[in-house]
C-alpha positions as a printed NumPy array, in Angstrom:
array([[217.181,  30.816,  32.485],
       [215.405,  27.442,  32.345],
       [217.7  ,  26.427,  29.374],
       [220.814,  27.228,  31.438],
       [219.646,  25.324,  34.517],
       [218.766,  22.266,  32.315],
       [222.201,  22.451,  30.648],
       [223.918,  22.5  ,  34.064],
       [221.857,  19.615,  35.329],
       [222.678,  17.702,  32.154],
       [226.379,  18.205,  32.836],
       [225.651,  16.723,  36.33 ],
       [223.783,  13.647,  35.073],
       [226.739,  11.398,  36.011],
       [226.005,  12.362,  39.637],
       [222.276,  11.708,  39.494],
       [222.312,   9.176,  42.309],
       [224.101,  11.527,  44.716],
       [221.909,  14.501,  43.797],
       [218.616,  12.59 ,  44.189],
       [219.891,  11.091,  47.46 ],
       [220.571,  14.638,  48.691],
       [217.125,  15.776,  47.735],
       [215.596,  12.785,  49.445],
       [217.608,  13.36 ,  52.589],
       [216.491,  17.035,  52.725],
       [212.901,  16.099,  52.259],
       [213.17 ,  13.404,  54.994],
       [214.775,  15.952,  57.397],
       [212.164,  18.487,  56.715],
       [209.286,  16.093,  57.204],
       [210.859,  14.833,  60.427],
       [210.724,  18.411,  61.73 ],
       [207.003,  18.59 ,  60.694],
       [206.349,  15.327,  62.457],
       [207.98 ,  16.466,  65.628],
       [206.011,  19.652,  65.769],
       [202.747,  17.806,  64.91 ],
       [203.324,  15.588,  67.891],
       [204.278,  18.498,  70.153],
       [201.248,  20.43 ,  68.934],
       [198.992,  17.456,  69.626],
       [200.193,  17.23 ,  73.191],
       [199.825,  20.984,  73.911],
       [196.492,  21.31 ,  72.033],
       [195.155,  18.372,  73.996],
       [196.326,  19.893,  77.297],
       [194.8  ,  23.26 ,  76.436],
       [191.5  ,  21.842,  75.114],
       [191.165,  19.515,  78.092],
       [192.166,  22.131,  80.705],
       [194.89 ,  19.896,  82.056],
       [198.752,  20.344,  82.495],
       [200.991,  19.508,  79.57 ],
       [202.715,  16.827,  81.686],
       [199.426,  15.164,  82.309],
       [198.583,  15.334,  78.6  ],
       [201.951,  13.82 ,  77.695],
       [201.384,  11.039,  80.142],
       [197.891,  10.545,  78.683],
       [199.351,   9.783,  75.337],
       [201.119,   6.808,  76.95 ],
       [202.471,   4.316,  74.538],
       [201.876,   6.596,  71.463],
       [204.268,   9.203,  72.927],
       [206.897,   6.549,  73.612],
       [206.584,   4.998,  70.166],
       [206.529,   8.2  ,  68.139],
       [207.672,  11.271,  69.904],
       [210.947,  10.117,  71.328],
       [212.05 ,   8.325,  68.123],
       [211.247,  11.38 ,  66.065],
       [213.17 ,  13.58 ,  68.508],
       [216.258,  11.357,  68.101],
       [215.793,  10.959,  64.39 ],
       [215.553,  14.687,  63.584],
       [219.267,  15.566,  64.222],
       [220.393,  12.347,  62.505],
       [218.364,  13.311,  59.427],
       [219.847,  16.804,  59.452],
       [223.362,  15.466,  59.721],
       [222.688,  13.016,  56.821],
       [221.262,  15.763,  54.74 ],
       [224.287,  17.936,  55.189],
       [226.663,  15.073,  54.548],
       [224.918,  13.796,  51.362],
       [224.088,  17.169,  49.797],
       [227.606,  18.548,  50.252],
       [229.135,  15.322,  48.875],
       [226.848,  15.514,  45.871],
       [227.836,  19.206,  45.316],
       [231.566,  18.472,  45.489],
       [231.278,  15.605,  43.01 ],
       [229.168,  17.645,  40.589],
       [231.485,  20.626,  40.734],
       [234.407,  18.333,  40.077],
       [232.619,  17.086,  36.927],
       [231.997,  20.722,  35.99 ],
       [235.615,  21.711,  36.294],
       [236.718,  18.715,  34.2  ],
       [234.18 ,  19.725,  31.573],
       [235.362,  23.315,  31.619],
       [239.074,  22.498,  31.275],
       [238.293,  20.044,  28.496],
       [236.363,  22.663,  26.504],
       [239.126,  25.117,  27.193],
       [241.821,  22.762,  25.963],
       [239.936,  22.196,  22.71 ],
       [240.318,  25.884,  21.949],
       [243.921,  26.259,  22.967],
       [245.411,  25.445,  19.533],
       [243.685,  28.514,  18.02 ],
       [244.8  ,  30.696,  20.948],
       [242.75 ,  32.474,  23.528],
       [244.438,  35.803,  23.161],
       [244.837,  38.292,  25.888],
       [241.541,  40.163,  25.549],
       [239.631,  40.095,  28.791],
       [241.865,  37.479,  30.242],
       [241.038,  38.672,  33.72 ],
       [237.353,  37.996,  33.124],
       [238.205,  34.49 ,  31.918],
       [240.283,  33.788,  34.922],
       [237.601,  35.052,  37.263],
       [234.9  ,  32.906,  35.562],
       [237.185,  29.926,  35.726],
       [237.399,  30.173,  39.506],
       [234.324,  32.075,  40.78 ],
       [231.478,  31.096,  38.362],
       [232.156,  27.345,  38.615],
       [232.338,  27.509,  42.462],
       [229.134,  29.631,  42.61 ],
       [227.211,  26.735,  40.888],
       [227.028,  25.098,  44.346],
       [224.293,  27.51 ,  45.067],
       [222.166,  26.043,  42.315],
       [221.887,  22.711,  44.211],
       [222.528,  23.621,  47.871],
       [220.659,  26.932,  48.015],
       [217.993,  26.469,  45.369],
       [217.024,  22.874,  44.491],
       [217.518,  21.393,  47.945],
       [215.53 ,  24.056,  49.892],
       [212.806,  24.095,  47.218],
       [212.287,  20.312,  47.44 ],
       [212.185,  20.375,  51.235],
       [209.877,  23.419,  51.3  ],
       [207.503,  21.812,  48.807],
       [207.365,  18.581,  50.804],
       [206.69 ,  20.621,  54.009],
       [203.793,  22.608,  52.461],
       [202.128,  19.564,  50.948],
       [202.49 ,  17.627,  54.241],
       [200.948,  20.468,  56.24 ],
       [198.095,  20.927,  53.751],
       [197.34 ,  17.165,  54.098],
       [197.645,  17.094,  57.887],
       [195.619,  20.256,  58.575],
       [193.132,  19.512,  55.702],
       [192.157,  16.239,  57.412],
       [190.982,  18.329,  60.426],
       [189.63 ,  21.417,  58.703],
       [189.82 ,  22.241,  54.962],
       [189.306,  25.915,  55.469],
       [192.079,  26.099,  58.071],
       [194.267,  24.155,  55.701],
       [193.597,  26.861,  53.031],
       [194.433,  29.697,  55.462],
       [197.695,  27.981,  56.348],
       [198.757,  26.696,  52.959],
       [197.848,  29.622,  50.671],
       [200.395,  32.127,  52.17 ],
       [202.977,  29.394,  52.327],
       [202.367,  28.38 ,  48.68 ],
       [202.777,  32.094,  47.698],
       [206.123,  32.15 ,  49.499],
       [207.176,  28.969,  47.783],
       [206.413,  30.481,  44.46 ],
       [207.971,  33.84 ,  45.263],
       [211.476,  32.931,  43.98 ],
       [209.965,  32.016,  40.634],
       [208.225,  35.33 ,  40.376],
       [211.352,  37.242,  41.343],
       [213.772,  35.245,  39.234],
       [213.6  ,  37.313,  35.908],
       [214.427,  40.554,  37.607],
       [217.044,  38.939,  39.8  ],
       [218.642,  37.309,  36.737],
       [218.978,  40.684,  35.065],
       [220.547,  42.082,  38.229],
       [222.899,  39.047,  38.44 ],
       [223.969,  39.445,  34.878],
       [224.745,  43.172,  35.498],
       [226.881,  42.137,  38.534],
       [228.672,  39.493,  36.444],
       [229.43 ,  41.957,  33.709],
       [230.662,  44.511,  36.113],
       [232.881,  41.933,  37.797],
       [234.336,  40.904,  34.504],
       [235.027,  44.57 ,  33.536],
       [236.725,  45.135,  36.879],
       [238.854,  42.045,  36.52 ],
       [239.895,  43.084,  32.995],
       [240.633,  46.543,  34.237],
       [242.988,  45.17 ,  36.88 ],
       [244.622,  42.36 ,  34.953],
       [245.199,  43.923,  31.487],
       [247.422,  46.87 ,  32.634],
       [249.44 ,  44.38 ,  34.606],
       [249.725,  41.984,  31.704],
       [251.181,  44.797,  29.627],
       [252.957,  46.527,  32.493],
       [255.903,  47.691,  30.21 ],
       [253.567,  49.356,  27.786],
       [251.543,  50.985,  30.677],
       [254.605,  52.472,  32.248],
       [256.138,  53.577,  28.955],
       [252.934,  55.439,  28.073],
       [252.549,  56.843,  31.562],
       [249.195,  55.166,  31.788],
       [249.213,  54.492,  35.519],
       [246.756,  57.21 ,  36.211],
       [244.345,  56.192,  33.346],
       [244.532,  52.557,  34.556],
       [243.876,  53.528,  38.179],
       [240.889,  55.731,  37.113],
       [239.472,  52.828,  35.043],
       [239.772,  50.506,  38.036],
       [238.022,  53.093,  40.269],
       [235.249,  53.511,  37.758],
       [234.707,  49.783,  37.268],
       [234.756,  49.271,  41.028],
       [232.091,  51.895,  41.483],
       [229.968,  50.293,  38.736],
       [230.365,  46.911,  40.451],
       [229.346,  48.389,  43.82 ],
       [226.188,  49.929,  42.241],
       [225.275,  46.64 ,  40.565],
       [225.799,  44.689,  43.849],
       [223.634,  47.121,  45.841],
       [220.857,  46.644,  43.258],
       [221.098,  42.801,  43.615],
       [221.218,  43.041,  47.397],
       [218.209,  45.409,  47.453],
       [216.22 ,  42.864,  45.378],
       [217.3  ,  40.045,  47.657],
       [216.306,  42.065,  50.7  ],
       [212.831,  42.794,  49.358],
       [212.366,  39.238,  48.451],
       [213.429,  37.942,  51.803],
       [211.163,  40.423,  53.564],
       [208.179,  39.417,  51.424],
       [208.78 ,  35.781,  52.079],
       [209.035,  36.418,  55.827],
       [205.779,  38.398,  55.719],
       [203.993,  35.545,  53.962],
       [205.149,  32.982,  56.48 ],
       [204.171,  35.289,  59.312],
       [200.794,  35.69 ,  57.679],
       [200.366,  31.919,  57.818],
       [201.38 ,  31.882,  61.49 ],
       [199.094,  34.785,  62.508],
       [196.216,  33.358,  60.445],
       [196.536,  29.99 ,  62.274],
       [196.746,  31.827,  65.606],
       [193.635,  33.868,  64.86 ],
       [191.806,  30.764,  63.868],
       [192.79 ,  28.949,  67.072],
       [191.649,  31.968,  69.183],
       [188.298,  32.346,  67.253],
       [187.374,  28.73 ,  66.755],
       [186.506,  28.012,  70.334],
       [186.898,  24.652,  72.093],
       [186.016,  22.615,  69.089],
       [188.596,  23.971,  66.724],
       [191.214,  24.943,  69.257],
       [193.282,  21.759,  68.887],
       [193.457,  22.02 ,  65.078],
       [194.229,  25.719,  65.279],
       [197.128,  25.194,  67.691],
       [198.509,  22.344,  65.522],
       [198.443,  24.694,  62.514],
       [200.413,  27.304,  64.562],
       [203.124,  24.671,  65.226],
       [203.102,  23.739,  61.536],
       [203.452,  27.325,  60.492],
       [206.577,  27.583,  62.698],
       [207.978,  24.522,  60.935],
       [207.186,  26.026,  57.558],
       [208.974,  29.295,  58.507],
       [212.225,  27.286,  59.169],
       [211.981,  25.416,  55.86 ],
       [210.882,  28.399,  53.727],
       [213.501,  30.695,  55.33 ],
       [216.239,  28.742,  53.38 ],
       [214.572,  29.629,  49.986],
       [216.718,  31.922,  47.84 ]])
């Protein structure tokens, strides 16, 4: 799997600038969300710890609130828009390069002839597999970079206040961050099973149509239909297995982020007046982490 990913990234090396810019925009957007919740958590924690209304605590921040809170509130949607714009532009350019590479390699083999064996599978891979590579960047690399930046930033921010609280917050989130790597081998086998089943179904559909005269002459319509039904059932079973793994992975990731949130909340309730502010800030950061880690595949 690592070799395949590195090979695809090697084919995209001509778009390194766009790809890196997209990762930077995603990290910046995620950190802006963390900064916004840190400031909000500081205001609310200060109000709760001081026994005063939130509006009074916000007014007590004075110039700091005007200098940091409002600009961050305005910058966050701008950063999200730039992230979407740059990452999708990088994906479109990278996939364009991938299609050019694919057609060039295909053209090099045309003089020897491709033959008609599994032509449907080749057509499907030409269209679907190249397009599905957008998930490698948009739904894997970009969320992973943003989530890693969020977890590290939270560990540093909370660790400055209380290292033990930082461990309670960061350890479940680090486990959720590493969960895709743990699930990847089994998911790769399920994905390969789905890919083979899709190829078999495409071949079962295209090949009888390609030789429609022979199929009709041999009265093979029933056999062709039965083969399509069997391959369709095999594909449905493979897709159910992959969906089941994805559901279990998503549920486990959600439980880990909820564990960080509940751990921070328990700390805030048990810490008393001295640790209440740090605990409430950790709760807000756990909410920010849930948003970032929820995009992980």
